[in-house]
PDB file of C-alpha atoms in Angstrom:
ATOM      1  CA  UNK A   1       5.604  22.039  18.231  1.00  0.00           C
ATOM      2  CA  UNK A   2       8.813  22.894  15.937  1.00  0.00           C
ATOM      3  CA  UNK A   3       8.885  23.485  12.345  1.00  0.00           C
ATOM      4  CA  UNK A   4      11.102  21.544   9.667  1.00  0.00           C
ATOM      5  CA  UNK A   5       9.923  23.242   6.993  1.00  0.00           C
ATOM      6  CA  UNK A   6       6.996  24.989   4.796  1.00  0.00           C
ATOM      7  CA  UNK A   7       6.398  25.286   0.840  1.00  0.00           C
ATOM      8  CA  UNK A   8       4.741  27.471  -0.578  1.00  0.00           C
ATOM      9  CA  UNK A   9       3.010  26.652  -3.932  1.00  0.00           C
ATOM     10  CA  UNK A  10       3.816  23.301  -3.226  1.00  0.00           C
ATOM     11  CA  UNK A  11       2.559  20.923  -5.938  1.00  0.00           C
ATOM     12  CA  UNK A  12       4.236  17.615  -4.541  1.00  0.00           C
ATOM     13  CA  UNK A  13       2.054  16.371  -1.602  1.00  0.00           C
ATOM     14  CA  UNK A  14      -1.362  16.666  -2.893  1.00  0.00           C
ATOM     15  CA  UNK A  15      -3.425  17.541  -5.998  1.00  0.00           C
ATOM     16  CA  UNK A  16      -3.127  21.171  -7.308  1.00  0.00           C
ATOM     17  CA  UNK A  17      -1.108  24.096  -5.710  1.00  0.00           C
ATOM     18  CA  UNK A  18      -0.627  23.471  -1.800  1.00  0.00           C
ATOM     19  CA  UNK A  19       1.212  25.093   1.200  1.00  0.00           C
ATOM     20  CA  UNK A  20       2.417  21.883   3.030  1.00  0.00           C
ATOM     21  CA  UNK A  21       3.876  22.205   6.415  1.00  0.00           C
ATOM     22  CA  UNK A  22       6.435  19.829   7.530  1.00  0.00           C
ATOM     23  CA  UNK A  23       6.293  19.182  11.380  1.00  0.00           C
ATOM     24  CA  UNK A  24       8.901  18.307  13.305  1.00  0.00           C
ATOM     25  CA  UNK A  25       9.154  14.764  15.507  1.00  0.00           C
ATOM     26  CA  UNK A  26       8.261  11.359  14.320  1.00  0.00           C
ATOM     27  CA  UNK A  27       8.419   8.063  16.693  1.00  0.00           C
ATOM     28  CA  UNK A  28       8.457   5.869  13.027  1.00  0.00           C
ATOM     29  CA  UNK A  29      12.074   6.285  12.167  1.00  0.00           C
ATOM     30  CA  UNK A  30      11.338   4.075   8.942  1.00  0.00           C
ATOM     31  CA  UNK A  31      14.027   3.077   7.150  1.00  0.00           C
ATOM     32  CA  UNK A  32      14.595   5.396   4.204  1.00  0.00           C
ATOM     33  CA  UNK A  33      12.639   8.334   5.411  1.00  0.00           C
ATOM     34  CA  UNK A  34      13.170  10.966   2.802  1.00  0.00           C
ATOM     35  CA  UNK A  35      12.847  13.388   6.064  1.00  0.00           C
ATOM     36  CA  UNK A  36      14.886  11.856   8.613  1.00  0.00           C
ATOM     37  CA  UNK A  37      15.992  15.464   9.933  1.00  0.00           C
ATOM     38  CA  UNK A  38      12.550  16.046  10.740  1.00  0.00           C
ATOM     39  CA  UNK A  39      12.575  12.644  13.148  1.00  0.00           C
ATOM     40  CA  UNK A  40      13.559  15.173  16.225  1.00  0.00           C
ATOM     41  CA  UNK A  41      10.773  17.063  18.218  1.00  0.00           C
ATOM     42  CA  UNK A  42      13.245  19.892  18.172  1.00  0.00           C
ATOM     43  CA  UNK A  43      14.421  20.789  14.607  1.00  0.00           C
ATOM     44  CA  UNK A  44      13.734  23.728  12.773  1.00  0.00           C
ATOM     45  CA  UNK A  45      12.038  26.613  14.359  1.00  0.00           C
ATOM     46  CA  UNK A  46       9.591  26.932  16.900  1.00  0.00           C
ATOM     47  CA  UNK A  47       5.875  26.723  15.863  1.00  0.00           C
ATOM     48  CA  UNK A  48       4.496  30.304  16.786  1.00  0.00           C
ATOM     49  CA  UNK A  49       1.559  32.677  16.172  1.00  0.00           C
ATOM     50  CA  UNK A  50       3.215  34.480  13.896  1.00  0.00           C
ATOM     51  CA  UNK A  51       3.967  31.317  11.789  1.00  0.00           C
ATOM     52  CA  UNK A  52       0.205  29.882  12.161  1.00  0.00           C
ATOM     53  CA  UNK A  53      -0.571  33.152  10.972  1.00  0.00           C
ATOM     54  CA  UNK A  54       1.978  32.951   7.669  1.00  0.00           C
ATOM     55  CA  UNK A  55       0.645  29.532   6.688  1.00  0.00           C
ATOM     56  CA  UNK A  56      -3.257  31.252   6.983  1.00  0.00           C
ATOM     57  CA  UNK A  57      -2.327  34.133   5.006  1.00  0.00           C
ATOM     58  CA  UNK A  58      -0.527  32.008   2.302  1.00  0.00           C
ATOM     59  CA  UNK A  59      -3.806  30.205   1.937  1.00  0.00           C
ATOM     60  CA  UNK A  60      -6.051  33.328   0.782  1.00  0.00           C
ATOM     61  CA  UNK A  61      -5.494  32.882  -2.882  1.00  0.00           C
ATOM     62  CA  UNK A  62      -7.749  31.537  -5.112  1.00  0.00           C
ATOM     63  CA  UNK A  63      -5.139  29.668  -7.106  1.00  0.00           C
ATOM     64  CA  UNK A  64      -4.006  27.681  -3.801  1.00  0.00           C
ATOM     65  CA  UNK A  65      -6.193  24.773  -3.493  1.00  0.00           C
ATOM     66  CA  UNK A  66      -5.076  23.821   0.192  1.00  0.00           C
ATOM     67  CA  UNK A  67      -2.775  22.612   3.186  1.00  0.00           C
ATOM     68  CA  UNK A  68      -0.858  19.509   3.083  1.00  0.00           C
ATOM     69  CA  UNK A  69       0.352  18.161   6.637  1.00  0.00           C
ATOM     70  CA  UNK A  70       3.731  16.020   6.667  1.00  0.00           C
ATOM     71  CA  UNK A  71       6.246  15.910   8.851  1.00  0.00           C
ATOM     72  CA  UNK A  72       8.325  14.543  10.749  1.00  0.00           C
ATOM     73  CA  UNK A  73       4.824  13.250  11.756  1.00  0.00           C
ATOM     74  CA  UNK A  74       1.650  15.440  12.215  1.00  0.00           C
ATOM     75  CA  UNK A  75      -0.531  12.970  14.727  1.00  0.00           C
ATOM     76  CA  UNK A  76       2.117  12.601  16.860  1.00  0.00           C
ATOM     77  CA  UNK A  77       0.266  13.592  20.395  1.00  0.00           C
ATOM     78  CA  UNK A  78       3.114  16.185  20.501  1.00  0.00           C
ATOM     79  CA  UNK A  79       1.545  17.542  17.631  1.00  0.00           C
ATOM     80  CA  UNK A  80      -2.002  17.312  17.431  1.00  0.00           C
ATOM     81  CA  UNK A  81      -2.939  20.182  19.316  1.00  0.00           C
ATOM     82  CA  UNK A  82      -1.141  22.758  17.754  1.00  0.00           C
ATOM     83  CA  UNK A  83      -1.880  20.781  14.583  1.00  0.00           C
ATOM     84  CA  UNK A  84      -5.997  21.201  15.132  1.00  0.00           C
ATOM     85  CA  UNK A  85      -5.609  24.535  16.413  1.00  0.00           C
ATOM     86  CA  UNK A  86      -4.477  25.683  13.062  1.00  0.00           C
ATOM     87  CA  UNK A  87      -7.210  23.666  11.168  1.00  0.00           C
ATOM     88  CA  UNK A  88      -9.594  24.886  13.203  1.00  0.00           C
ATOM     89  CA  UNK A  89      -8.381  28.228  12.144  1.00  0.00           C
ATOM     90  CA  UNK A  90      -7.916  27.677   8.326  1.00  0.00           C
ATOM     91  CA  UNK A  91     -11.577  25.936   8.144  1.00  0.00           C
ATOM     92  CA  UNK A  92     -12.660  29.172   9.857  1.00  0.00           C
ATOM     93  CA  UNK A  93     -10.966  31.611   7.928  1.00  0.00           C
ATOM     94  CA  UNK A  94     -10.516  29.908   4.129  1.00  0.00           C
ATOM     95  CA  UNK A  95     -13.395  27.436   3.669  1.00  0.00           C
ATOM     96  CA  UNK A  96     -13.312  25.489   1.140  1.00  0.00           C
ATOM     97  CA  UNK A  97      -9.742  25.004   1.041  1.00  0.00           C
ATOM     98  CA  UNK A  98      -8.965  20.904   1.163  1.00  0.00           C
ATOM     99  CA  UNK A  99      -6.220  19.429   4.322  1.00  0.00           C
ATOM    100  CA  UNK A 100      -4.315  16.521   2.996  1.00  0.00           C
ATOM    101  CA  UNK A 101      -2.532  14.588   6.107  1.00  0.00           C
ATOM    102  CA  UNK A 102       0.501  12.405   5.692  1.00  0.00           C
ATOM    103  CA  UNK A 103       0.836   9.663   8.560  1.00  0.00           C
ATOM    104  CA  UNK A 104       2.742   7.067   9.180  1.00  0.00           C
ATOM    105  CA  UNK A 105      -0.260   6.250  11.524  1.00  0.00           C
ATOM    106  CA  UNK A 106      -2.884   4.014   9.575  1.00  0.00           C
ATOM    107  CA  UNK A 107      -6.677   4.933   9.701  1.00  0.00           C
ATOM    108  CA  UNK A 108      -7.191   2.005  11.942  1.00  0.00           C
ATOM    109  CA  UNK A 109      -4.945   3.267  14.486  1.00  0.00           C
ATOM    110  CA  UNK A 110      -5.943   6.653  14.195  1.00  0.00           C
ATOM    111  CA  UNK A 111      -9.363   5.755  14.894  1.00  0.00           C
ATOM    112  CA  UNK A 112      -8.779   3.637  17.662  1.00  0.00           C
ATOM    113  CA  UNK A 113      -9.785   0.600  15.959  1.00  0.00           C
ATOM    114  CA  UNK A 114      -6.043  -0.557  16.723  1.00  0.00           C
ATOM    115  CA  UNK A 115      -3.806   0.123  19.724  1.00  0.00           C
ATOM    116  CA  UNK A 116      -1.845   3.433  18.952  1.00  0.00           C
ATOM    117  CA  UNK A 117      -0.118   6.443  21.285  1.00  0.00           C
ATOM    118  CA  UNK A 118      -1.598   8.439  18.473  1.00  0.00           C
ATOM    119  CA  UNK A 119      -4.831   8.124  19.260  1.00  0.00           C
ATOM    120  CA  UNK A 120      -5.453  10.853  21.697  1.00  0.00           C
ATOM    121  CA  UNK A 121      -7.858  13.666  22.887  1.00  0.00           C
ATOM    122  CA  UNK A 122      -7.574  15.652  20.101  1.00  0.00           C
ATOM    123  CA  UNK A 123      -7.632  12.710  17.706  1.00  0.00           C
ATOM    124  CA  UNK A 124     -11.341  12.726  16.717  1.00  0.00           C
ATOM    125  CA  UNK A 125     -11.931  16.404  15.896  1.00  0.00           C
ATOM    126  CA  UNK A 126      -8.683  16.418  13.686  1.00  0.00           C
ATOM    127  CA  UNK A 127     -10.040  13.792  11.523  1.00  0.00           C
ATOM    128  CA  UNK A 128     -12.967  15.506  10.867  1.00  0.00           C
ATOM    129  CA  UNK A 129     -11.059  18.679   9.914  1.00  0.00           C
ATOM    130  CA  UNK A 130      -8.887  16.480   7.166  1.00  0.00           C
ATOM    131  CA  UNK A 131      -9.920  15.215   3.355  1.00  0.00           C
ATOM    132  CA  UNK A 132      -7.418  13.034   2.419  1.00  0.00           C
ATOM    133  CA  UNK A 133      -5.221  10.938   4.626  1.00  0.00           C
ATOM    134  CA  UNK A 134      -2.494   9.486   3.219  1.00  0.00           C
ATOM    135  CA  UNK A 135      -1.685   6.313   6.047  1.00  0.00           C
ATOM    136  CA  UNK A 136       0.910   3.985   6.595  1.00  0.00           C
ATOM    137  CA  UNK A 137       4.707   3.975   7.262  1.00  0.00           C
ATOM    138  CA  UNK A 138       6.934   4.095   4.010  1.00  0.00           C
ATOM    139  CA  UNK A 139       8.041   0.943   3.839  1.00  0.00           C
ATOM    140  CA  UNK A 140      11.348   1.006   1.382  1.00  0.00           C
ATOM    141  CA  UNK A 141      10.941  -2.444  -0.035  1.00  0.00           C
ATOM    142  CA  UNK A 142       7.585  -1.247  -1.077  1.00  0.00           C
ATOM    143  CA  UNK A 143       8.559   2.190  -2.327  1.00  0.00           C
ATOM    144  CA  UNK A 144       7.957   2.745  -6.002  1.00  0.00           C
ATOM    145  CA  UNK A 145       8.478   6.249  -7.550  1.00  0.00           C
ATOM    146  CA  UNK A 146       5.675   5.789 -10.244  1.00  0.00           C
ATOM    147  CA  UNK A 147       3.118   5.967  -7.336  1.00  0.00           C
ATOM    148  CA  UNK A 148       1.104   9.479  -7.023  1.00  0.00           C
ATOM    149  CA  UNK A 149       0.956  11.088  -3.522  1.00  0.00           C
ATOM    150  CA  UNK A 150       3.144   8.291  -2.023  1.00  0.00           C
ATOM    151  CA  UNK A 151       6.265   6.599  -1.510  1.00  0.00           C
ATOM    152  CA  UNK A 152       5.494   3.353  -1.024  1.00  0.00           C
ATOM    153  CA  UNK A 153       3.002   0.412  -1.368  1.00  0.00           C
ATOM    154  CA  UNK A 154       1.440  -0.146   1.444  1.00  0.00           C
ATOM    155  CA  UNK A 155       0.216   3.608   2.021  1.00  0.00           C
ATOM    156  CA  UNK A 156      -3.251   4.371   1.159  1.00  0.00           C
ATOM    157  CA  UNK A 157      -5.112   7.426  -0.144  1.00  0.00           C
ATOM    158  CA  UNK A 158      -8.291   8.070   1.697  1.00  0.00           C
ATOM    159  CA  UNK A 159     -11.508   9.763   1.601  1.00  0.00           C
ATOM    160  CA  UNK A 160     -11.150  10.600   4.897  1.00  0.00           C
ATOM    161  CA  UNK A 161     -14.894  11.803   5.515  1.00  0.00           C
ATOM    162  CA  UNK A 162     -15.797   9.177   3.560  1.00  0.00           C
ATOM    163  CA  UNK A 163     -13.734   6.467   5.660  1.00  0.00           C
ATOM    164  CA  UNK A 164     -15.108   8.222   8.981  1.00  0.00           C
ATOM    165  CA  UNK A 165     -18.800   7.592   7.620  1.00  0.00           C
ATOM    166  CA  UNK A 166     -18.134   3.806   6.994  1.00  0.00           C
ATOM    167  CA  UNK A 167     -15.951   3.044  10.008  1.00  0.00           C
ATOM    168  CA  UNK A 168     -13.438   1.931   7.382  1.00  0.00           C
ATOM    169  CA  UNK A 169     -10.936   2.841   5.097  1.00  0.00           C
ATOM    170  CA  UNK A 170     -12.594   4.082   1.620  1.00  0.00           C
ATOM    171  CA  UNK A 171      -9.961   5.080  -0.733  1.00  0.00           C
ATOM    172  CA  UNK A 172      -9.619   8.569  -2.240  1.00  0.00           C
ATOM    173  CA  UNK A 173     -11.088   8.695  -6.321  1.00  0.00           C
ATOM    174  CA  UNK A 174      -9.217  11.665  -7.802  1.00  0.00           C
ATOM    175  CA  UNK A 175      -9.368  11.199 -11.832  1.00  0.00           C
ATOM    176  CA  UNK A 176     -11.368   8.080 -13.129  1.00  0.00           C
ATOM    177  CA  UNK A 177      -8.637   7.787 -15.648  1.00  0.00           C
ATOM    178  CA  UNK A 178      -6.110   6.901 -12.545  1.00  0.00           C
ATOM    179  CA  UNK A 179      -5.486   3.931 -12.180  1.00  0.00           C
ATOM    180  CA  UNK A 180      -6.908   2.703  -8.791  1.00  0.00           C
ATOM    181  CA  UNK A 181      -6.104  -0.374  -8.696  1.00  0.00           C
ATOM    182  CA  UNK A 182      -2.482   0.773  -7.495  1.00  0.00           C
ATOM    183  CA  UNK A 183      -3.991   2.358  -4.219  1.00  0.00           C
ATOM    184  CA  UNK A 184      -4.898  -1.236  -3.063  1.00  0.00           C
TER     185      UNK A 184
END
């Protein structure tokens, strides 16, 4: 797996103060990615111990309130292993700490409910290690910048426990004030 790119004290992909990790590859290639770059299995640098080991560390403090994957695409089979390994890991080593999952994959596919390549060996035990799962290509006649934790919409915020419970999607309550009607 490559790397296009981490943040540190990230507070754009997910609620409160976040590392996210950007992965490199993505077989989407929708129109008006803000992350085309990341599109390429290749870009950035290489994925290593050392890096795995970075993100971990970068997780200890108390003020961070977890990991955000994006990419590029993080269930991309290419991915996924490297992907749980590293959850695996952080669930191990900073419990408590919530994994919020950007995928252009939707729940249904993901799940194997629907035909997808992502839905794979290491498919299953990667959802369970993941809170929130933010599904569904961006779609840029949908995209609307007053939406929170998404570009466009079609994409849904998930429960992801929740969803894995009822066989179906349940969507994510953050605030009750939020308006939820918008995640439909």
């Amino acid at each position: 797996m490559h790397v296009a790119n981490i943040k540190y004290c990230d507070i754009a992909n997910g609620p409160g103060v976040r590392t996210s990790l950007f992965v490199s590859g993505c077989t989407h290639h929708c129109p008006g990615c803000f992350n085309a770059v990341a599109w390429d299995f290749a870009y950035g640098e290489v994925y290593t111990e050392a890096v795995r080991e970075q993100i971990l560390e970068s997780l200890k403090p108390v003020y961070v309130d977890g990991l955000s994957l994006l990419g590029g695409e993080p269930m991309e089979p290419e991915n996924q292993e490297a992907v749980l390994e590293l959850l695996r890991r952080m669930r191990q080593e900073v419990p408590g700490k919530t994994v919020w999952c950007y995928s252009g994959y939707t729940f249904e596919q993901l799940t194997g409910q629907e035909p997808s390549r992502a839905f794979g060996a290491h498919t299953e035990e990667l959802l369970n290690r993941i809170d929130v799962l933010v599904d569904g290509r961006f779609v840029e006649a949908l995209k609307d910048i007053s939406l929170r934790f998404r570009g466009s919409s079609n994409q849904r915020i998930l429960d992801l426990p929740a969803s894995l419970r009822e066989g179906k999607p349940v969507l994510w309550r953050d605030d009750p004030l939020f308006e939820t009607h918008r995640l439909i």
